[in-house]
Amino acid sequence: MASGGPEIEQLIQLLARLPGLGPRSARRAVLHMVKKREQLMLPLSAALDRAVAVVRTCEVCGNIDTKSPCTICADPRRDSGMLIVVEDVSDLWALERAGVGQVNYHVLGGVLSPLDGVGPDDLTVDALIARAPDFAEIVLAVNATVEGQTTAHYITDRLAGSGLKVTRLAHGVPVGGELDYLDEGTLSQALKARTEV
Amino acid sequence: MASGGPEIEQLIQLLARLPGLGPRSARRAVLHMVKKREQLMLPLSAALDRAVAVVRTCEVCGNIDTKSPCTICADPRRDSGMLIVVEDVSDLWALERAGVGQVNYHVLGGVLSPLDGVGPDDLTVDALIARAPDFAEIVLAVNATVEGQTTAHYITDRLAGSGLKVTRLAHGVPVGGELDYLDEGTLSQALKARTEV
Ligand SMILES: [Zn+2]
Ligand SMILES: [Zn+2]
């Protein structure tokens, strides 16, 4: 028990389920919020209400935005002809922060992992194969993990014979590393030095 | 920019102001929320709304609860006659979790810190002096920091001549703590206060 009544206890328990937080840090977060009621708790509550009301997944690329097609997919200046395939929305956001250019994205929603029962139908691979011909180049920017590379091979196989140029991020991404944790310089260098597969 | 629209960006920025979170972990938290919309984002939004509506600071002790006087102050079984003085609500909650017994509390709201411009009027010292005569014993459970001890001395001085019993928490080796990691002050205090086994 948090000694603060059931409403506060429930808020702590839900916050504790966010990545990076646990019961102790969730308690500290709630106490901090309550102390900064006007400057933090009320704005946070309102921002969460608004986000819940407007947030959606882009039906084209899988990005999270307030509209579908998302801001990126609807941007006519994104005419580089490059489609960057990523595992997760966080990777898409990381590449955007790195300023990789006027590219488009496709979020797979994970990686192939037979042991965990994740097959191609659990990812957005079919949608990727369908939209790939609209682009001049498909960049496979999956993580440098075993599952990521397995997924990249599977997609390359599916695209074989399409005549599409398929590339991957340059090595320089640390083996076992996750894109989301890389600094922006490494990310944009890796894209520049991408190699054909 | 988080590539997710202004509503999501604002939610990230507010979450990043919680202790223990930064911009990166706030982004991950929001992405996790959005993916677990039904199981996490909606309940969290509702829980925060409810907490905002009901949470308040107890006018008696300074605890955070959904009523004032709080559950602890309103509990008639709390008749030990012991008033435990703490710096912060988090300390009160920690003592309750430790199951210290049917005690009462007084939250100072900080410690004296002349360098930071925190004087007695910035804390709830006057309220403490006023309610102290209702108790048989005042336990000063402030942190073992310089400011904490300065604050304890100040309160002890204010209570001098009241005839009240004033105590402080024992110094010693934390349960499960390794001697090797303790500072010398703690070690010598623990030796002085040794007990027969
Ligand atoms: Zn999109
Ligand atoms: Zn109270």
Short mmCIF file of C-alpha atoms and ligand atoms in Angstrom, two decimals:
data_model
loop_
_atom_site.label_atom_id
_atom_site.label_comp_id
_atom_site.label_asym_id
_atom_site.label_seq_id
_atom_site.Cartn_x
_atom_site.Cartn_y
_atom_site.Cartn_z
CA MET A 1 0.00 0.00 0.00
CA ALA A 2 1.15 3.49 -0.81
CA SER A 3 -0.72 5.13 2.10
CA GLY A 4 -2.29 7.51 -0.36
CA GLY A 5 -5.68 6.01 -1.07
CA PRO A 6 -6.82 3.62 -3.81
CA GLU A 7 -6.79 6.19 -6.64
CA ILE A 8 -3.16 7.07 -6.01
CA GLU A 9 -2.24 3.40 -5.55
CA GLN A 10 -3.79 2.54 -8.91
CA LEU A 11 -1.98 5.40 -10.64
CA ILE A 12 1.31 4.16 -9.19
CA GLN A 13 0.64 0.59 -10.33
CA LEU A 14 -0.14 1.67 -13.90
CA LEU A 15 2.88 3.99 -14.12
CA ALA A 16 5.06 1.15 -12.81
CA ARG A 17 4.20 -0.82 -15.96
CA LEU A 18 5.91 1.73 -18.23
CA PRO A 19 9.36 0.70 -19.48
CA GLY A 20 12.10 2.16 -17.33
CA LEU A 21 9.85 2.63 -14.32
CA GLY A 22 9.25 0.25 -11.43
CA PRO A 23 7.14 0.47 -8.25
CA ARG A 24 9.67 2.69 -6.50
CA SER A 25 10.21 5.17 -9.32
CA ALA A 26 6.47 5.21 -10.07
CA ARG A 27 5.84 6.23 -6.46
CA ARG A 28 8.43 8.98 -6.71
CA ALA A 29 6.91 10.13 -10.00
CA VAL A 30 3.43 10.35 -8.47
CA LEU A 31 4.68 12.25 -5.42
CA HIS A 32 6.53 14.66 -7.70
CA MET A 33 3.40 15.11 -9.81
CA VAL A 34 1.22 15.83 -6.79
CA LYS A 35 3.69 18.40 -5.48
CA LYS A 36 3.78 20.08 -8.90
CA ARG A 37 0.03 19.82 -9.33
CA GLU A 38 -0.46 23.00 -11.39
CA GLN A 39 2.78 22.88 -13.38
CA LEU A 40 2.93 19.14 -14.05
CA MET A 41 0.04 16.94 -12.89
CA LEU A 42 -2.79 18.93 -14.51
CA PRO A 43 -0.93 19.50 -17.82
CA LEU A 44 0.13 15.84 -17.93
CA SER A 45 -3.41 14.65 -17.32
CA ALA A 46 -4.71 16.96 -20.06
CA ALA A 47 -1.92 15.97 -22.49
CA LEU A 48 -2.63 12.28 -21.92
CA ASP A 49 -6.36 12.82 -22.50
CA ARG A 50 -5.61 14.67 -25.75
CA ALA A 51 -3.10 12.07 -26.93
CA VAL A 52 -5.55 9.23 -26.21
CA ALA A 53 -8.19 11.05 -28.23
CA VAL A 54 -6.07 11.73 -31.31
CA VAL A 55 -3.31 9.15 -31.53
CA ARG A 56 -3.52 6.48 -34.23
CA THR A 57 -1.36 4.12 -36.24
CA CYS A 58 -0.68 5.14 -39.86
CA GLU A 59 -2.39 2.63 -42.15
CA VAL A 60 0.31 3.14 -44.77
CA CYS A 61 3.60 2.90 -42.88
CA GLY A 62 2.78 1.92 -39.29
CA ASN A 63 4.04 5.17 -37.76
CA ILE A 64 2.23 6.58 -34.75
CA ASP A 65 0.73 9.99 -35.40
CA THR A 66 -2.49 11.92 -35.01
CA LYS A 67 -3.61 11.22 -38.54
CA SER A 68 -3.53 8.42 -41.11
CA PRO A 69 -1.79 8.62 -43.55
CA CYS A 70 0.73 10.12 -41.12
CA THR A 71 2.56 13.43 -41.53
CA ILE A 72 5.49 11.66 -43.15
CA CYS A 73 3.43 9.60 -45.61
CA ALA A 74 1.37 12.67 -46.54
CA ASP A 75 4.44 14.86 -47.13
CA PRO A 76 4.82 15.45 -50.92
CA ARG A 77 8.44 16.56 -50.45
CA ARG A 78 9.35 13.01 -49.44
CA ASP A 79 10.28 12.11 -52.99
CA SER A 80 13.71 10.53 -52.56
CA GLY A 81 12.32 7.20 -53.68
CA MET A 82 13.87 5.59 -50.62
CA LEU A 83 11.78 3.37 -48.40
CA ILE A 84 13.43 2.58 -45.07
CA VAL A 85 12.17 -0.59 -43.41
CA VAL A 86 12.38 -0.59 -39.61
CA GLU A 87 11.28 -2.94 -36.86
CA ASP A 88 9.62 -0.43 -34.63
CA VAL A 89 8.20 3.11 -34.51
CA SER A 90 11.01 4.06 -32.13
CA ASP A 91 13.52 3.28 -34.92
CA LEU A 92 11.58 5.46 -37.36
CA TRP A 93 11.63 8.31 -34.85
CA ALA A 94 15.37 7.77 -34.23
CA LEU A 95 16.08 8.03 -37.98
CA GLU A 96 13.97 11.17 -38.25
CA ARG A 97 15.86 12.71 -35.35
CA ALA A 98 19.08 11.84 -37.15
CA GLY A 99 17.83 13.91 -40.09
CA VAL A 100 18.44 11.19 -42.68
CA GLY A 101 16.58 13.13 -45.35
CA GLN A 102 13.28 13.17 -47.20
CA VAL A 103 12.69 9.43 -47.04
CA ASN A 104 9.70 7.21 -46.43
CA TYR A 105 9.38 4.39 -43.90
CA HIS A 106 7.79 1.05 -43.33
CA VAL A 107 7.35 -0.24 -39.78
CA LEU A 108 7.39 -4.05 -39.60
CA GLY A 109 6.04 -4.16 -36.08
CA GLY A 110 8.72 -6.58 -34.90
CA VAL A 111 11.03 -9.27 -36.25
CA LEU A 112 10.61 -12.88 -37.29
CA SER A 113 11.10 -15.08 -34.25
CA PRO A 114 9.94 -18.68 -34.74
CA LEU A 115 10.74 -19.51 -31.12
CA ASP A 116 8.33 -16.81 -29.96
CA GLY A 117 5.77 -17.82 -32.57
CA VAL A 118 6.28 -14.62 -34.61
CA GLY A 119 5.90 -15.38 -38.33
CA PRO A 120 5.58 -13.15 -41.42
CA ASP A 121 1.82 -12.82 -40.90
CA ASP A 122 2.43 -11.21 -37.51
CA LEU A 123 4.45 -8.47 -39.19
CA THR A 124 3.50 -6.02 -41.97
CA VAL A 125 5.60 -7.88 -44.57
CA ASP A 126 2.76 -8.34 -47.08
CA ALA A 127 1.99 -4.62 -46.97
CA LEU A 128 5.69 -3.90 -47.50
CA ILE A 129 5.89 -6.19 -50.55
CA ALA A 130 2.78 -4.48 -51.95
CA ARG A 131 4.06 -0.92 -51.60
CA ALA A 132 7.75 -1.61 -52.38
CA PRO A 133 7.36 -1.16 -56.19
CA ASP A 134 6.45 2.52 -55.60
CA PHE A 135 10.04 3.15 -54.50
CA ALA A 136 13.42 3.13 -56.24
CA GLU A 137 15.26 1.66 -53.26
CA ILE A 138 14.33 -0.40 -50.22
CA VAL A 139 16.68 0.09 -47.26
CA LEU A 140 16.49 -2.67 -44.66
CA ALA A 141 17.24 -0.84 -41.41
CA VAL A 142 16.48 -3.67 -39.02
CA ASN A 143 18.51 -4.22 -35.87
CA ALA A 144 21.84 -6.05 -36.12
CA THR A 145 20.48 -8.95 -34.09
CA VAL A 146 20.01 -12.55 -35.23
CA GLU A 147 16.26 -12.06 -35.57
CA GLY A 148 16.75 -8.74 -37.36
CA GLN A 149 19.10 -10.29 -39.90
CA THR A 150 16.80 -13.30 -40.37
CA THR A 151 13.99 -10.88 -41.07
CA ALA A 152 16.14 -8.95 -43.55
CA HIS A 153 16.97 -12.17 -45.42
CA TYR A 154 13.32 -13.16 -45.55
CA ILE A 155 12.33 -9.79 -47.01
CA THR A 156 15.20 -9.87 -49.51
CA ASP A 157 13.98 -13.30 -50.67
CA ARG A 158 10.42 -12.03 -51.02
CA LEU A 159 11.66 -9.07 -53.10
CA ALA A 160 13.96 -11.20 -55.27
CA GLY A 161 12.98 -10.94 -58.93
CA SER A 162 11.15 -7.65 -58.40
CA GLY A 163 14.09 -5.77 -59.88
CA LEU A 164 14.03 -3.46 -56.90
CA LYS A 165 17.29 -2.18 -55.43
CA VAL A 166 17.51 -3.53 -51.87
CA THR A 167 20.16 -2.21 -49.51
CA ARG A 168 20.94 -2.46 -45.84
CA LEU A 169 22.52 -0.08 -43.35
CA ALA A 170 26.30 -0.12 -43.41
CA HIS A 171 28.17 -2.08 -40.83
CA GLY A 172 29.15 0.27 -38.12
CA VAL A 173 25.96 -0.51 -36.33
CA PRO A 174 27.35 -2.53 -33.40
CA VAL A 175 26.48 -6.24 -33.52
CA GLY A 176 23.64 -6.83 -31.11
CA GLY A 177 22.99 -3.09 -30.93
CA GLU A 178 19.58 -1.49 -31.16
CA LEU A 179 19.07 1.48 -33.46
CA ASP A 180 17.16 3.37 -30.84
CA TYR A 181 20.23 3.62 -28.62
CA LEU A 182 22.65 4.88 -31.27
CA ASP A 183 23.81 8.44 -31.53
CA GLU A 184 22.60 10.45 -34.48
CA GLY A 185 26.00 10.71 -36.18
CA THR A 186 26.41 6.93 -36.30
CA LEU A 187 22.93 6.53 -37.69
CA SER A 188 23.32 9.02 -40.52
CA GLN A 189 26.82 7.68 -41.36
CA ALA A 190 25.45 4.15 -41.50
CA LEU A 191 22.76 5.26 -43.91
CA LYS A 192 25.22 7.11 -46.15
CA ALA A 193 27.48 4.04 -46.34
CA ARG A 194 24.62 1.63 -46.99
CA THR A 195 25.52 -1.36 -49.17
CA GLU A 196 23.58 -3.34 -51.71
CA VAL A 197 22.44 -6.80 -50.60
CA MET B 1 10.59 16.39 -32.91
CA ALA B 2 9.19 12.99 -32.17
CA SER B 3 7.57 12.59 -35.59
CA GLY B 4 4.30 11.84 -33.86
CA GLY B 5 2.45 15.14 -33.98
CA PRO B 6 2.30 17.95 -31.41
CA GLU B 7 0.01 16.12 -28.95
CA ILE B 8 2.41 13.19 -28.64
CA GLU B 9 5.43 15.51 -28.50
CA GLN B 10 3.85 17.42 -25.61
CA LEU B 11 3.04 14.23 -23.73
CA ILE B 12 6.66 13.13 -24.12
CA GLN B 13 7.98 16.46 -22.89
CA LEU B 14 5.78 16.39 -19.79
CA LEU B 15 6.62 12.77 -18.97
CA ALA B 16 10.32 13.60 -19.38
CA ARG B 17 9.97 15.97 -16.40
CA LEU B 18 9.13 13.14 -14.01
CA PRO B 19 12.02 12.01 -11.77
CA GLY B 20 13.83 9.00 -13.23
CA LEU B 21 12.65 9.70 -16.77
CA GLY B 22 14.38 11.69 -19.50
CA PRO B 23 13.51 12.48 -23.12
CA ARG B 24 14.55 9.02 -24.35
CA SER B 25 12.74 6.99 -21.71
CA ALA B 26 9.69 9.27 -22.00
CA ARG B 27 9.57 8.51 -25.74
CA ARG B 28 9.81 4.79 -25.06
CA ALA B 29 7.12 5.08 -22.41
CA VAL B 30 4.76 6.85 -24.82
CA LEU B 31 5.38 4.32 -27.60
CA HIS B 32 4.74 1.50 -25.14
CA MET B 33 1.54 3.20 -24.00
CA VAL B 34 0.29 3.67 -27.54
CA LYS B 35 0.95 0.02 -28.37
CA LYS B 36 -0.90 -1.04 -25.22
CA ARG B 37 -3.69 1.43 -25.78
CA GLU B 38 -6.51 -0.62 -24.25
CA GLN B 39 -4.54 -2.28 -21.46
CA LEU B 40 -2.38 0.67 -20.42
CA MET B 41 -2.93 4.04 -22.11
CA LEU B 42 -6.68 4.30 -21.50
CA PRO B 43 -6.52 3.02 -17.89
CA LEU B 44 -3.56 5.32 -17.15
CA SER B 45 -5.37 8.32 -18.58
CA ALA B 46 -8.47 7.50 -16.51
CA ALA B 47 -6.42 6.86 -13.35
CA LEU B 48 -4.61 10.18 -13.74
CA ASP B 49 -7.90 12.01 -14.25
CA ARG B 50 -9.32 10.40 -11.09
CA ALA B 51 -6.18 11.09 -9.05
CA VAL B 52 -6.14 14.75 -10.16
CA ALA B 53 -9.77 15.06 -9.08
CA VAL B 54 -9.39 13.54 -5.61
CA VAL B 55 -5.82 13.96 -4.44
CA ARG B 56 -5.08 16.47 -1.70
CA THR B 57 -2.55 17.27 1.01
CA CYS B 58 -3.62 16.43 4.56
CA GLU B 59 -4.01 19.68 6.51
CA VAL B 60 -2.99 17.92 9.72
CA CYS B 61 0.16 15.97 8.82
CA GLY B 62 1.07 16.87 5.22
CA ASN B 63 0.48 13.35 3.84
CA ILE B 64 -0.94 13.01 0.35
CA ASP B 65 -4.29 11.25 0.27
CA THR B 66 -7.76 11.58 -1.13
CA LYS B 67 -9.15 13.17 2.04
CA SER B 68 -8.08 15.62 4.71
CA PRO B 69 -7.54 14.66 7.51
CA CYS B 70 -5.88 11.73 5.76
CA THR B 71 -6.59 8.03 6.39
CA ILE B 72 -3.74 7.88 8.89
CA CYS B 73 -4.72 11.00 10.85
CA ALA B 74 -8.37 9.86 10.92
CA ASP B 75 -7.49 6.35 12.16
CA PRO B 76 -8.57 6.08 15.86
CA ARG B 77 -6.38 2.97 16.32
CA ARG B 78 -3.29 5.13 15.90
CA ASP B 79 -2.97 5.66 19.63
CA SER B 80 0.68 4.86 20.29
CA GLY B 81 1.29 8.45 21.24
CA MET B 82 4.27 8.48 18.86
CA LEU B 83 4.61 11.29 16.30
CA ILE B 84 7.23 10.58 13.64
CA VAL B 85 8.61 13.70 11.95
CA VAL B 86 9.78 13.18 8.35
CA GLU B 87 11.10 15.43 5.59
CA ASP B 88 8.91 14.18 2.82
CA VAL B 89 5.75 12.21 2.05
CA SER B 90 7.92 9.52 0.46
CA ASP B 91 9.56 8.94 3.87
CA LEU B 92 6.12 8.60 5.50
CA TRP B 93 5.13 6.01 2.88
CA ALA B 94 8.43 4.16 3.36
CA LEU B 95 7.84 3.93 7.12
CA GLU B 96 4.27 2.70 6.55
CA ARG B 97 5.56 0.04 4.15
CA ALA B 98 8.08 -0.95 6.83
CA GLY B 99 5.12 -1.55 9.16
CA VAL B 100 6.49 0.57 12.00
CA GLY B 101 3.22 0.35 13.89
CA GLN B 102 0.17 2.46 14.79
CA VAL B 103 2.00 5.77 14.76
CA ASN B 104 1.24 9.27 13.53
CA TYR B 105 3.36 11.43 11.26
CA HIS B 106 4.31 15.01 10.54
CA VAL B 107 5.70 15.92 7.11
CA LEU B 108 8.05 18.91 7.26
CA GLY B 109 8.07 19.43 3.51
CA GLY B 110 11.86 19.66 3.29
CA VAL B 111 14.84 20.57 5.44
CA LEU B 112 16.40 23.82 6.61
CA SER B 113 18.90 24.97 4.02
CA PRO B 114 20.04 28.58 4.44
CA LEU B 115 22.13 28.42 1.26
CA ASP B 116 19.01 27.54 -0.73
CA GLY B 117 16.96 30.12 1.16
CA VAL B 118 14.88 27.49 2.98
CA GLY B 119 14.04 28.72 6.50
CA PRO B 120 11.65 27.48 9.21
CA ASP B 121 8.74 29.39 7.65
CA ASP B 122 9.13 27.37 4.44
CA LEU B 123 8.56 24.15 6.41
CA THR B 124 5.65 23.05 8.63
CA VAL B 125 7.66 23.56 11.82
CA ASP B 126 5.11 25.86 13.50
CA ALA B 127 2.34 23.34 12.88
CA LEU B 128 4.57 20.63 14.36
CA ILE B 129 5.26 22.67 17.51
CA ALA B 130 1.52 23.29 17.84
CA ARG B 131 0.45 19.63 17.60
CA ALA B 132 3.45 18.08 19.40
CA PRO B 133 1.88 18.36 22.93
CA ASP B 134 -0.83 15.89 21.83
CA PHE B 135 1.81 13.13 21.71
CA ALA B 136 3.93 11.33 24.28
CA GLU B 137 7.00 11.08 22.06
CA ILE B 138 8.33 12.97 19.05
CA VAL B 139 10.62 10.88 16.80
CA LEU B 140 12.80 12.94 14.48
CA ALA B 141 13.14 10.68 11.42
CA VAL B 142 14.92 13.15 9.18
CA ASN B 143 17.65 12.06 6.81
CA ALA B 144 21.17 11.60 8.19
CA THR B 145 22.43 14.50 6.08
CA VAL B 146 23.92 17.79 7.28
CA GLU B 147 20.66 19.62 6.48
CA GLY B 148 18.59 16.88 8.09
CA GLN B 149 20.60 17.03 11.30
CA THR B 150 20.51 20.85 11.33
CA THR B 151 16.74 20.65 11.01
CA ALA B 152 16.56 18.08 13.84
CA HIS B 153 18.60 20.35 16.12
CA TYR B 154 16.39 23.32 15.31
CA ILE B 155 13.22 21.35 16.15
CA THR B 156 14.80 19.99 19.35
CA ASP B 157 15.59 23.56 20.42
CA ARG B 158 12.04 24.70 19.68
CA LEU B 159 10.65 21.83 21.78
CA ALA B 160 13.07 22.39 24.68
CA GLY B 161 11.18 23.14 27.90
CA SER B 162 7.99 21.52 26.64
CA GLY B 163 8.74 18.41 28.68
CA LEU B 164 8.13 16.28 25.60
CA LYS B 165 10.23 13.21 24.95
CA VAL B 166 12.18 13.79 21.71
CA THR B 167 14.08 10.92 20.07
CA ARG B 168 15.77 10.19 16.75
CA LEU B 169 16.20 7.04 14.66
CA ALA B 170 19.15 4.87 15.66
CA HIS B 171 22.24 5.06 13.49
CA GLY B 172 23.66 1.71 12.48
CA VAL B 173 24.37 -0.87 9.87
CA PRO B 174 21.40 -1.27 7.46
CA VAL B 175 19.87 -4.74 7.50
CA GLY B 176 21.58 -6.66 4.71
CA GLY B 177 24.18 -3.92 4.42
CA GLU B 178 27.87 -4.72 4.01
CA LEU B 179 30.25 -3.05 6.42
CA ASP B 180 32.69 -2.55 3.63
CA TYR B 181 30.37 -0.11 1.89
CA LEU B 182 29.46 1.98 4.91
CA ASP B 183 31.03 5.32 5.68
CA GLU B 184 33.14 5.65 8.81
CA GLY B 185 30.64 7.81 10.67
CA THR B 186 27.98 5.12 10.37
CA LEU B 187 30.40 2.43 11.43
CA SER B 188 31.60 4.23 14.54
CA GLN B 189 28.00 5.15 15.49
CA ALA B 190 27.01 1.51 15.04
CA LEU B 191 29.83 0.40 17.29
CA LYS B 192 28.97 2.93 20.00
CA ALA B 193 25.34 1.85 19.95
CA ARG B 194 26.15 -1.88 19.97
CA THR B 195 23.65 -4.12 21.75
CA GLU B 196 24.11 -7.39 23.64
CA VAL B 197 23.12 -10.51 21.73
ZN ZN C 1 2.74 6.81 -42.47
ZN ZN C 2 -2.72 13.30 7.82
#
